[in-house]
CSV table of C-alpha atoms (C1' of nucleotides) in Angstrom, one decimal:
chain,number,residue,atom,x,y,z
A,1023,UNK,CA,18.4,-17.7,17.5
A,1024,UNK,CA,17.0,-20.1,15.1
A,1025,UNK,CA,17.2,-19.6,11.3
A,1026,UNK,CA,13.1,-19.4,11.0
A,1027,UNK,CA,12.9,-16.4,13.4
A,1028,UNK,CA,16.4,-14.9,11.7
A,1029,UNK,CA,14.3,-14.7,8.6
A,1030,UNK,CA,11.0,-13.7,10.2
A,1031,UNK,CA,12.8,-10.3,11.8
A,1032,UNK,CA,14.6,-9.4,8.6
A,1033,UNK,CA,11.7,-9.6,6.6
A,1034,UNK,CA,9.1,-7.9,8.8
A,1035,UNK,CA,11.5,-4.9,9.3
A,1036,UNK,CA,12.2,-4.7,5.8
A,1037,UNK,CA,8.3,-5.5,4.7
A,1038,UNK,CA,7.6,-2.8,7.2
A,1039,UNK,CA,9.6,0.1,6.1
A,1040,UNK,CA,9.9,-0.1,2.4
A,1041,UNK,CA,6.5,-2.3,1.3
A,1042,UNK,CA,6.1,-5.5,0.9
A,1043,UNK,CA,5.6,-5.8,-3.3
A,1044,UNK,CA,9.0,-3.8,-2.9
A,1045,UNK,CA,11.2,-5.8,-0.9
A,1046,UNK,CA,12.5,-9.5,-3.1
A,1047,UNK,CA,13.3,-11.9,-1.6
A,1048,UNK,CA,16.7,-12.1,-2.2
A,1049,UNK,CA,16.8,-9.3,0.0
A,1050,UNK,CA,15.8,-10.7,2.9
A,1051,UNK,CA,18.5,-13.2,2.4
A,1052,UNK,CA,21.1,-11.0,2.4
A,1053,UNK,CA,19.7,-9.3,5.5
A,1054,UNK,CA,19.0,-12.5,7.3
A,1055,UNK,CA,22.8,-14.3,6.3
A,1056,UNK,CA,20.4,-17.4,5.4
A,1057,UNK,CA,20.6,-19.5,2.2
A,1058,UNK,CA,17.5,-19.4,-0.5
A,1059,UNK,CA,16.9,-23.2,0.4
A,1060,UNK,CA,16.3,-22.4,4.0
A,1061,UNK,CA,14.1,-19.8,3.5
A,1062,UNK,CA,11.9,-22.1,1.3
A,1063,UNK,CA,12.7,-24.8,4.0
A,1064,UNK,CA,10.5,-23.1,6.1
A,1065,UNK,CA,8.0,-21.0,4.3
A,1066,UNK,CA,6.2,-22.8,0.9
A,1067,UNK,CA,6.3,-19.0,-0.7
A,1068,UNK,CA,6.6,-15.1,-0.1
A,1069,UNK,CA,3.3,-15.1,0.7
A,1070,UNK,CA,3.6,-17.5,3.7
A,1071,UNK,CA,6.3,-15.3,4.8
A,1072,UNK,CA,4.6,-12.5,4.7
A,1073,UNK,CA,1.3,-13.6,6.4
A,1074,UNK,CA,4.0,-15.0,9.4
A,1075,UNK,CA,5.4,-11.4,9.5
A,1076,UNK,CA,1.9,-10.1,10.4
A,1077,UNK,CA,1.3,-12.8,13.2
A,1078,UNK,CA,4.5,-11.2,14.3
A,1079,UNK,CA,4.0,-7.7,14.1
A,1080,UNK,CA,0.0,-8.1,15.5
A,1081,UNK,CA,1.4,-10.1,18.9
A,1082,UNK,CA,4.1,-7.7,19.4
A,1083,UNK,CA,1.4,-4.5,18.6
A,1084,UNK,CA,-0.4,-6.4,20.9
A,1085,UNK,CA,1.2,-6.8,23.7
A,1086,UNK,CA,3.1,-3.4,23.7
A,1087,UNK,CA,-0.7,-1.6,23.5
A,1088,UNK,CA,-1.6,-4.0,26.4
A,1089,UNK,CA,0.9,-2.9,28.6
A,1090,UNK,CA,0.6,1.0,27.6
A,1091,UNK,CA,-3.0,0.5,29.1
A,1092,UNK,CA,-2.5,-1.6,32.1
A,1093,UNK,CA,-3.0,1.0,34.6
A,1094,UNK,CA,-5.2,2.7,33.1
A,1095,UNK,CA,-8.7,2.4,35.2
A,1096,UNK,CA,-10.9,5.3,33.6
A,1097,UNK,CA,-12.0,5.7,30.1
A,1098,UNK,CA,-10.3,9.0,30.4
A,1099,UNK,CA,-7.1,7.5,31.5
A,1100,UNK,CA,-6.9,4.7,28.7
A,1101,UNK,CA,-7.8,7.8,25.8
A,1102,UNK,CA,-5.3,9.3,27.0
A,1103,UNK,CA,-2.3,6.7,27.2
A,1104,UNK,CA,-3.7,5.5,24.0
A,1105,UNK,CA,-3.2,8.4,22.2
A,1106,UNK,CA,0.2,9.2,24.0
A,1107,UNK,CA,1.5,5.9,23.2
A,1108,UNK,CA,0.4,6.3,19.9
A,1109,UNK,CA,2.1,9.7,19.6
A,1110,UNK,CA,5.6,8.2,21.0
A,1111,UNK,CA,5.5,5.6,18.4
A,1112,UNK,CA,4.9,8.2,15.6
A,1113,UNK,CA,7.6,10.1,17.1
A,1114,UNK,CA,10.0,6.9,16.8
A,1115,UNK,CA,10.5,7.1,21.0
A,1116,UNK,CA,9.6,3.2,20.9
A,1117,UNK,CA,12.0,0.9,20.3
A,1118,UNK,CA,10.1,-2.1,20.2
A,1119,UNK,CA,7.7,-1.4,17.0
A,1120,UNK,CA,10.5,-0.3,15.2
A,1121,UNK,CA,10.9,3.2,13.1
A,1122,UNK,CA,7.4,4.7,12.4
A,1123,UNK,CA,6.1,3.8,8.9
A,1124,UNK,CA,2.4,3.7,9.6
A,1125,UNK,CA,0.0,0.8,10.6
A,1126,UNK,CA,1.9,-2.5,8.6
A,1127,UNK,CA,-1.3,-3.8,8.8
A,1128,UNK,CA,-3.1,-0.8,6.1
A,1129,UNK,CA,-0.2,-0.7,4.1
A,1130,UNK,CA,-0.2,-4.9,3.7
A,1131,UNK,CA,-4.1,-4.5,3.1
A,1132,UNK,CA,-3.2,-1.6,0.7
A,1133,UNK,CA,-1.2,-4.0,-1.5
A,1134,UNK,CA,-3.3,-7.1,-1.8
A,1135,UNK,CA,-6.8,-5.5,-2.3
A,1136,UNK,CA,-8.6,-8.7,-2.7
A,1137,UNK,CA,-10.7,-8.8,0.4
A,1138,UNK,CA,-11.1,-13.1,0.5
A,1139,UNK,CA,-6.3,-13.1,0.5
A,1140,UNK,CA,-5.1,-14.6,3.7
A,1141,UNK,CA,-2.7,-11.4,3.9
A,1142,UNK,CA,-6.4,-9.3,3.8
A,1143,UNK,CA,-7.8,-11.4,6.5
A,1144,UNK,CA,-4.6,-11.6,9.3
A,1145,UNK,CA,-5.0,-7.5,8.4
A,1146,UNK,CA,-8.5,-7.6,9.6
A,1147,UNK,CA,-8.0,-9.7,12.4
A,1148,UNK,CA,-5.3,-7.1,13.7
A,1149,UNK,CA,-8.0,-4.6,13.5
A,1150,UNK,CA,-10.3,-6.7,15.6
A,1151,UNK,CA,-8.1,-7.8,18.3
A,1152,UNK,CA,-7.2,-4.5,18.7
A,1153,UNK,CA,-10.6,-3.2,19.0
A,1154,UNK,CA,-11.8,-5.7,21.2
A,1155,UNK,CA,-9.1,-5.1,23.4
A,1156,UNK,CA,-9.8,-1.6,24.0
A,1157,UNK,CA,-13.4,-3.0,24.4
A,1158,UNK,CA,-12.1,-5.3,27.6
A,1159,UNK,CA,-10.0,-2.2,28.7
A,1160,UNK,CA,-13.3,0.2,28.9
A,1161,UNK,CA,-15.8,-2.0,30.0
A,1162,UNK,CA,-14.0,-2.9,33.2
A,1163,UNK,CA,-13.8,0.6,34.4
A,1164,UNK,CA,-15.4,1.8,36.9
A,1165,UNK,CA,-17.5,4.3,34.5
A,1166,UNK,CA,-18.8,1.8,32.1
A,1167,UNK,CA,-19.1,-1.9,34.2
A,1168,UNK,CA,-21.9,-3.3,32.8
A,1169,UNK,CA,-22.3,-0.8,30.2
A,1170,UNK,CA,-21.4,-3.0,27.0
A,1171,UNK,CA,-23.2,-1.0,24.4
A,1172,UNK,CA,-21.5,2.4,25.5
A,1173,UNK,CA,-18.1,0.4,25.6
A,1174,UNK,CA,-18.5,-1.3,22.4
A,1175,UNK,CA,-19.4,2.6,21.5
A,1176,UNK,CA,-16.4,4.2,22.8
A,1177,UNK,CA,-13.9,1.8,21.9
A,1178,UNK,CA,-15.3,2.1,18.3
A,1179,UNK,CA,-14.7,5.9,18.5
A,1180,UNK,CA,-11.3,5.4,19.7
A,1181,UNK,CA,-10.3,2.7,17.2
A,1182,UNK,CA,-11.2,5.3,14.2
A,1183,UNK,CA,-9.9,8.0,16.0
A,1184,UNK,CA,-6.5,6.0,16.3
A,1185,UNK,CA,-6.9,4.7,12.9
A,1186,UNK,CA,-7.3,8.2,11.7
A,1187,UNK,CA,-4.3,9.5,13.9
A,1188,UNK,CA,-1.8,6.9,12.4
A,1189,UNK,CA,-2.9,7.3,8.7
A,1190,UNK,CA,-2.7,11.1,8.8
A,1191,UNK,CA,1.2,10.6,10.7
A,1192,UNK,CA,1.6,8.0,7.7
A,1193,UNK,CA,0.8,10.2,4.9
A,1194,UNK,CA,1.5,13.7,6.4
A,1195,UNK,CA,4.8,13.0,8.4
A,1196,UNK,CA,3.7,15.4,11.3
A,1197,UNK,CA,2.1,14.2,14.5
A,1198,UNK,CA,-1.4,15.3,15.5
A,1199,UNK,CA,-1.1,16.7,18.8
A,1200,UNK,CA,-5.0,17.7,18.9
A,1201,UNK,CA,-6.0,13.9,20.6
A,1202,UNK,CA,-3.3,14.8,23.1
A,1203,UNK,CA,-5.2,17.6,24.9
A,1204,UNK,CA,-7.0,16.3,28.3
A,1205,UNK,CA,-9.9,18.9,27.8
A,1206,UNK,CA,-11.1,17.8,24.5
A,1207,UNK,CA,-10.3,14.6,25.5
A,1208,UNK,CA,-12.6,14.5,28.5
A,1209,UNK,CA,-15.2,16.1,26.3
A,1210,UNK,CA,-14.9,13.5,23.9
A,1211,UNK,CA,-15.4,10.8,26.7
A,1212,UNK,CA,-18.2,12.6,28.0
A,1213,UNK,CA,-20.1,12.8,24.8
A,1214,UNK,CA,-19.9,9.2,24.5
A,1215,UNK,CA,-21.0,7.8,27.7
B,1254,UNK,CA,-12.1,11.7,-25.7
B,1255,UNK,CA,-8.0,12.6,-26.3
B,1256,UNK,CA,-5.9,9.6,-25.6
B,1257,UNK,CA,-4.2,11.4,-22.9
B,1258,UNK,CA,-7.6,10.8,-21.0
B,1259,UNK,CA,-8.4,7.8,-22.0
B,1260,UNK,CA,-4.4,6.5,-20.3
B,1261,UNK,CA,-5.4,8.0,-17.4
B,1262,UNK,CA,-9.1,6.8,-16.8
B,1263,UNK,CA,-8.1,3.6,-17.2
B,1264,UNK,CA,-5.0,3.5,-15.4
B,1265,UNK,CA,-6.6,5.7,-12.5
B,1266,UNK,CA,-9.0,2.9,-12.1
B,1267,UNK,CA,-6.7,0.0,-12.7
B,1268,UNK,CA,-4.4,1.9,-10.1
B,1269,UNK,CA,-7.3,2.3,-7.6
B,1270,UNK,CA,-8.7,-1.3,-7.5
B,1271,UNK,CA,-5.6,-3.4,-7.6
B,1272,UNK,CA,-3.1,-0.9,-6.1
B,1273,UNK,CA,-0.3,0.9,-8.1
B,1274,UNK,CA,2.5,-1.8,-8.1
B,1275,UNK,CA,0.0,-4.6,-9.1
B,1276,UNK,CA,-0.8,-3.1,-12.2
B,1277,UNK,CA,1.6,-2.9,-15.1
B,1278,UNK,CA,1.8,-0.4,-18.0
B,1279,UNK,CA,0.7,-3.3,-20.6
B,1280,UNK,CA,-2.4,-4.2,-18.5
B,1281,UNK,CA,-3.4,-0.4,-18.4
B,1282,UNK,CA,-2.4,-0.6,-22.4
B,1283,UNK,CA,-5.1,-2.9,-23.6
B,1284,UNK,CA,-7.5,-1.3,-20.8
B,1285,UNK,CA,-6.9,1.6,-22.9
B,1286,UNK,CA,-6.5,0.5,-26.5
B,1287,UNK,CA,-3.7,2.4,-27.2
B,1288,UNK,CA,-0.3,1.6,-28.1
B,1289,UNK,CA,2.6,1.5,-25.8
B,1290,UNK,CA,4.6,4.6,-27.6
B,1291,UNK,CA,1.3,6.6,-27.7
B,1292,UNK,CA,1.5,6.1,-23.6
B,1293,UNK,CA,5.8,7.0,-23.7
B,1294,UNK,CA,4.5,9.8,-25.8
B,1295,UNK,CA,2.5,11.4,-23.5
B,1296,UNK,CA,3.8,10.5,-20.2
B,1297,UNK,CA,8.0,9.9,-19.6
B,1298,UNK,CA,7.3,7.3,-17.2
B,1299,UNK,CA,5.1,5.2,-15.1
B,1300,UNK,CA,5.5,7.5,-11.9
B,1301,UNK,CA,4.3,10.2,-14.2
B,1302,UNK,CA,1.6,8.3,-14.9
B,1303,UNK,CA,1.0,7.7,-11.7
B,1304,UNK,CA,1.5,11.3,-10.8
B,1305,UNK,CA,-1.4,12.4,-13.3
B,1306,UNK,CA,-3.7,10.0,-11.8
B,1307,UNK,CA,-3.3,11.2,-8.5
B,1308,UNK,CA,-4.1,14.7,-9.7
B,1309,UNK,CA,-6.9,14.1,-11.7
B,1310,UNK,CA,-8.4,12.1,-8.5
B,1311,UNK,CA,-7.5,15.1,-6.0
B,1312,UNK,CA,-9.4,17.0,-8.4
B,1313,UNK,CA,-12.3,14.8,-8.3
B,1314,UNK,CA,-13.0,14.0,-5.0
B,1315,UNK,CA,-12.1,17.7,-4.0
B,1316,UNK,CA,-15.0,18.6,-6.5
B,1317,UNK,CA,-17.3,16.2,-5.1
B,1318,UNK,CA,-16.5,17.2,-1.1
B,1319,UNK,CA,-17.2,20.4,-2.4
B,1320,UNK,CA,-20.4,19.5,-4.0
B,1321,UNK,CA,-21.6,17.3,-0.5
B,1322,UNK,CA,-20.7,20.3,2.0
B,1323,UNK,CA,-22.5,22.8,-0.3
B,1324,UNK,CA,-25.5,23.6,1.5
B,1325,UNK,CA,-24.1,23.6,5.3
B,1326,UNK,CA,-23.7,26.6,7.2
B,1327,UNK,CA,-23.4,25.2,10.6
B,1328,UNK,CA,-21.1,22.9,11.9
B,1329,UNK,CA,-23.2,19.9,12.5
B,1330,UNK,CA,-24.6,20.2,9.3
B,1331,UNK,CA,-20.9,19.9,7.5
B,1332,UNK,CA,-20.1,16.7,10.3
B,1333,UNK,CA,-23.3,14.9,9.4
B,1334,UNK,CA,-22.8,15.8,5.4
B,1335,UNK,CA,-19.3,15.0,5.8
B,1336,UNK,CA,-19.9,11.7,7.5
B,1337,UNK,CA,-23.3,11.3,5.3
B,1338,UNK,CA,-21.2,11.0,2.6
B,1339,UNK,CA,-18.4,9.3,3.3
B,1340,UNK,CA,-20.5,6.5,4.3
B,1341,UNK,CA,-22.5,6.7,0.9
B,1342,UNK,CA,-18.9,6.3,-0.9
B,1343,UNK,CA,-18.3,3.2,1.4
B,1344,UNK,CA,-21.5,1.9,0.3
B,1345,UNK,CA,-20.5,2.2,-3.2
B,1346,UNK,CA,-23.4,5.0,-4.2
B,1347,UNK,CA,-21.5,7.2,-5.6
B,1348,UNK,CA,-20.4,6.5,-8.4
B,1349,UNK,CA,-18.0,9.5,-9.8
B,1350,UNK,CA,-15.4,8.1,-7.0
B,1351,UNK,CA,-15.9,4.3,-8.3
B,1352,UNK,CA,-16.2,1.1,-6.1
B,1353,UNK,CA,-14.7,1.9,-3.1
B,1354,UNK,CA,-10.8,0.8,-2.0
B,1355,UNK,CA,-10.2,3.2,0.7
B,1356,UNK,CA,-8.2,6.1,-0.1
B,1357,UNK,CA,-6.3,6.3,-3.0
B,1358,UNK,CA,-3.6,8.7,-1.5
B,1359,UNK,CA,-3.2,6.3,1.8
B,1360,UNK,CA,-3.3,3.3,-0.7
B,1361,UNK,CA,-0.3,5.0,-2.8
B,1362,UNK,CA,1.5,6.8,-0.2
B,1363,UNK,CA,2.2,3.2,1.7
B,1364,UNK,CA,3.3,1.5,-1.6
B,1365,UNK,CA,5.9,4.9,-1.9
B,1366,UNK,CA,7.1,5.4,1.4
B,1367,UNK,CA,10.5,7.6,0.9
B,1368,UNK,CA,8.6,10.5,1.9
B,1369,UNK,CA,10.4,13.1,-0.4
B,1370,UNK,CA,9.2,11.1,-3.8
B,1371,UNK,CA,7.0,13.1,-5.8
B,1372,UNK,CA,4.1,10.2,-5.7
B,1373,UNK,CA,4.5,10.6,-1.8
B,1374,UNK,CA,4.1,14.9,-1.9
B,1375,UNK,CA,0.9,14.5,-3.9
B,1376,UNK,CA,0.1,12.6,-1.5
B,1377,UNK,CA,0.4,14.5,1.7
B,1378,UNK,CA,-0.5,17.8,-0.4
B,1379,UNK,CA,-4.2,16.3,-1.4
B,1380,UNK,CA,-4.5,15.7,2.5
B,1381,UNK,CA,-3.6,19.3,3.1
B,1382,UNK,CA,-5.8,20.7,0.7
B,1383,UNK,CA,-9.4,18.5,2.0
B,1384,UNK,CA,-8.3,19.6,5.5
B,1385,UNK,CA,-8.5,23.2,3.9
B,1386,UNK,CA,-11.7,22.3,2.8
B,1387,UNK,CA,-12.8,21.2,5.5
B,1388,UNK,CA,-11.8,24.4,7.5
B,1389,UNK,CA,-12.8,27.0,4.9
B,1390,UNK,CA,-16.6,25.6,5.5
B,1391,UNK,CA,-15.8,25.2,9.2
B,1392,UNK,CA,-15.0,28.9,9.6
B,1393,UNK,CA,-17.7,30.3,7.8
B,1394,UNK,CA,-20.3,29.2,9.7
B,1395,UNK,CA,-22.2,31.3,11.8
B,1396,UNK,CA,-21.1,29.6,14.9
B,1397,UNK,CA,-17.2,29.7,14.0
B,1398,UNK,CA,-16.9,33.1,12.3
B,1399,UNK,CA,-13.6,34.5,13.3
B,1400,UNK,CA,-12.7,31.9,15.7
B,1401,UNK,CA,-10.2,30.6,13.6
B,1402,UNK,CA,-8.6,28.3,16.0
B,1403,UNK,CA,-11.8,26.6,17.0
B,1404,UNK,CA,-12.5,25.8,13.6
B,1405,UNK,CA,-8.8,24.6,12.8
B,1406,UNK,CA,-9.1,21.9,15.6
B,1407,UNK,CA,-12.6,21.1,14.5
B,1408,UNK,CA,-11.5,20.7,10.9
B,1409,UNK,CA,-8.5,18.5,11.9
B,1410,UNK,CA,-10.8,15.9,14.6
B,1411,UNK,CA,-13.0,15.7,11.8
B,1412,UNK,CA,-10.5,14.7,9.0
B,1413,UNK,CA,-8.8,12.6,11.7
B,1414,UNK,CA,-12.6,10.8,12.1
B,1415,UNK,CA,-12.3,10.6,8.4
B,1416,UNK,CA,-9.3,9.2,7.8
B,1417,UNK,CA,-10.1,6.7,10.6
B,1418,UNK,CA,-13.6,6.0,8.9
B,1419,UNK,CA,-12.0,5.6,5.7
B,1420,UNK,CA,-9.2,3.3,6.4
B,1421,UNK,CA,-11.6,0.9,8.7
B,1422,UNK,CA,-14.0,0.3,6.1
B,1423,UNK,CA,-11.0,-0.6,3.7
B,1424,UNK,CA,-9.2,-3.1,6.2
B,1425,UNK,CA,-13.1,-4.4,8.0
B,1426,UNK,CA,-15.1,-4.4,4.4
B,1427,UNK,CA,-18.1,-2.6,6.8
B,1428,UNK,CA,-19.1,0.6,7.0
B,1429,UNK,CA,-18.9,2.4,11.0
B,1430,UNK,CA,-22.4,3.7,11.1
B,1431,UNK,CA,-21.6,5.7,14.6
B,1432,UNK,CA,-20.2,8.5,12.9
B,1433,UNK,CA,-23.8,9.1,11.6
B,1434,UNK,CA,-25.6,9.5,15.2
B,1435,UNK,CA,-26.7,13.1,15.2
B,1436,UNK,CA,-26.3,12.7,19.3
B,1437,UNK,CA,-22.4,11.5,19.1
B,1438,UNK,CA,-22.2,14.1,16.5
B,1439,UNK,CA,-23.4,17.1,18.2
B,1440,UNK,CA,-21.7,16.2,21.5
B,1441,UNK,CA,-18.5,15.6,19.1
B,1442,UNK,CA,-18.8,19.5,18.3
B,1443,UNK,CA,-20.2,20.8,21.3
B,1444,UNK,CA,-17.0,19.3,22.9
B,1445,UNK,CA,-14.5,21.3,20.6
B,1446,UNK,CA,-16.5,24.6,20.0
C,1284,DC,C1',32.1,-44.1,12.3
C,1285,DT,C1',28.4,-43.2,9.8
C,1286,DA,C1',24.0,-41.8,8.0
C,1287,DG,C1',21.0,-38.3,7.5
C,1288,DA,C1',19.0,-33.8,8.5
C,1289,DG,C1',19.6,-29.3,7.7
C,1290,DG,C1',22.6,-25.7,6.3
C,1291,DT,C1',25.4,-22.8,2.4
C,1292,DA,C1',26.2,-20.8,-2.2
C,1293,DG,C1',24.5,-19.8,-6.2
C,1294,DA,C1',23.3,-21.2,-11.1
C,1295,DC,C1',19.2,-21.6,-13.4
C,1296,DA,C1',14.3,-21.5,-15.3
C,1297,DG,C1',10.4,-19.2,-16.6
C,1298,DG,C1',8.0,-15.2,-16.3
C,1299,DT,C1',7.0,-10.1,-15.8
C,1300,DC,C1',8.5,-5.7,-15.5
C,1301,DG,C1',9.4,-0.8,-17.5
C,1302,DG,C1',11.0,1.2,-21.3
C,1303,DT,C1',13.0,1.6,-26.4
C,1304,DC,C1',12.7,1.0,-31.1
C,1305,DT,C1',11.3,-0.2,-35.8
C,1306,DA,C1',8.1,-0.3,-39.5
C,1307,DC,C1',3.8,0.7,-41.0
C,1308,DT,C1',-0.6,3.6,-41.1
C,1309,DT,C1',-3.7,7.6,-40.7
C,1310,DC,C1',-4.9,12.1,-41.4
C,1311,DA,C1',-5.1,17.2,-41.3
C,1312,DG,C1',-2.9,21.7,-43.1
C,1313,DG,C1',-0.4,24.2,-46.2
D,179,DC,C1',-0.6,16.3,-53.4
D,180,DC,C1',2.6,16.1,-49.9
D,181,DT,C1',4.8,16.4,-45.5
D,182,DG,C1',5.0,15.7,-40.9
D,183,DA,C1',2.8,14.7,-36.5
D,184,DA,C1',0.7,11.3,-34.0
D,185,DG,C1',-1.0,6.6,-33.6
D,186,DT,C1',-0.6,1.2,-34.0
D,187,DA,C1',1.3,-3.3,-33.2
D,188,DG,C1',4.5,-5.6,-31.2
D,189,DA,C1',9.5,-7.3,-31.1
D,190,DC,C1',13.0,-6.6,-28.2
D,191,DC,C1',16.3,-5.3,-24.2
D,192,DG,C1',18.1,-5.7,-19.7
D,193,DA,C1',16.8,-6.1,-15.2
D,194,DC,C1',14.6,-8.3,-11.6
D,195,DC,C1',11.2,-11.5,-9.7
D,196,DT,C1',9.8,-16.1,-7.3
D,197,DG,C1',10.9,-20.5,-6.8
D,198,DT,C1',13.8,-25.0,-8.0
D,199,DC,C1',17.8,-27.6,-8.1
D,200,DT,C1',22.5,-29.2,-7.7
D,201,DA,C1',26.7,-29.8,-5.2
D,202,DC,C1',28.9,-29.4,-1.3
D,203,DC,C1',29.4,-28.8,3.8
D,204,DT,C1',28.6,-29.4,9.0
D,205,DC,C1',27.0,-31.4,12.8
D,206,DT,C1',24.6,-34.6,15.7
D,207,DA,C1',22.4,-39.0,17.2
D,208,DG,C1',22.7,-43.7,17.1
DNA sequence: CTAGAGGTAGACAGGTCGGTCTACTTCAGG
DNA sequence: CCTGAAGTAGACCGACCTGTCTACCTCTAG
């Protein structure tokens, strides 16, 4: 494994779990085994390393939500993995995002409030990908082909519902096992399309 | 005004806008005009500090909730305030909570995240307490009276749509304007009553 | 064999942090 | 009038921060 993606891992675990404005960088390179002068070899400042940690964590977010709803072919069916995958990740039953510590992406946006900050941006961009892939997801089911504006609708519900889900995790410690029933669930669905 | 509340109106706003690590005691000092032993004086320590400021501000948005779920006594009237005003903090009209940067408890809870610090239990207990807001009005409607399960899951989807509300408009700088269809609305509670 | 790229270890600079302390001032109550 | 509590201004302490720099090492391509 090269040095740049030795660092990359440290740092996004540790920016992950204890904050960024709380983790030095001298830190990382005890975590990573990497000298200072590497680390600078390959990113111009914390920040850099910090905006390449979110790349990171949005791909891998990414493409672990992608395959949580690949065989999911109603709206009810990708609600309801949705909100099960997102309860096994609060629940720390997923190895791949690492121990539950909320959405990296709110508490990066948390610490750099200024909305113009390249760290504020790649936090927004999550948000949209996201969003726009449960868009894709919805509007090629059966249910809603063709129906972009009740997609783009749904989706939108979803995305705060998930938002909501993972914040309240976050701050509460206790999962909300309410989005995990398949009646309100299907009602929820059905009030939106 | 006592310089006990002049510390902590400053520093609850300093806190707020720029997020609690970004801020340091001598910034909130000349905010203040005070001296630095007056601040040791009153408060043993910055988390103190920090701890005060999250009180006063439970206090204040609690009070204000309050104030904006007055005059419901159904349960679409409490969604629609609730989501009514919410959307009118986003906006930045209101201006007892001050320009808007999401949640303040979210905001500090992910720059704290050892969940037993006291910063972090403020946290998760002002979350309790809007949820028991939330329900208290939820219940005593006309619709919900003595169906105190109903209005415990109804309480929790809609602080779940809050916090989700809340936390997009802080990472998207937009405001969801869904949440304020009467239709979704009404379908939203028809779906868990 | 050798030159150069890229690594290590860590001292160092310059700044900021939270928090303590001293010396001086103001002012209300007995 | 005097005492003592509370405030001011700001120097100072030790710790830690990001980022630079030196000196040395290792390995690979020509």
């Amino acid at each position: 494994m090269d040095k740049r993606t030795q660092i990359i891992n440290t740092a996004l675990s540790a920016f992950y779990q204890k904050g960024v404005h709380a983790v030095g960088i001298n830190e990382i390179l005890k975590g990573s085994g990497v000298a200072k002068k590497t680390l600078y070899n390959h990113f111009v400042s914390k920040d850099e390393l910090i905006c390449a940690c979110l790349e990171l964590r949005d791909q891998r977010f990414n493409q672990w939500l992608y395959e949580q709803l690949e065989n999911c072919n109603t709206p009810f069916e990708v609600a309801n993995a949705l909100f099960g995958a997102l309860s096994a990740w609060i629940d720390n039953e997923v190895s791949e995002l690492g121990p539950f510590n909320g959405c990296f992406f709110i508490n990066a946006a948390a610490e750099f409030p200024q909305s113009d900050h390249p760290i504020a941006l790649l936090c927004k961009a999550h948000k949209e990908s996201v969003l726009q892939l449960l868009f894709d997801k919805l509007s090629h089911t059966e249910q809603l082909k063709g129906q972009l504006e009740k997609s783009k609708q749904l989706a939108q519900l979803l995305m705060t519902l998930q938002e909501g889900m993972i914040c309240q995790a976050r701050v509460t410690h206790s999962s909300n096992t309410l989005l995990q029933d398949p009646m309100l669930l299907h009602q929820l669905i059905a009030s939106s399309i």
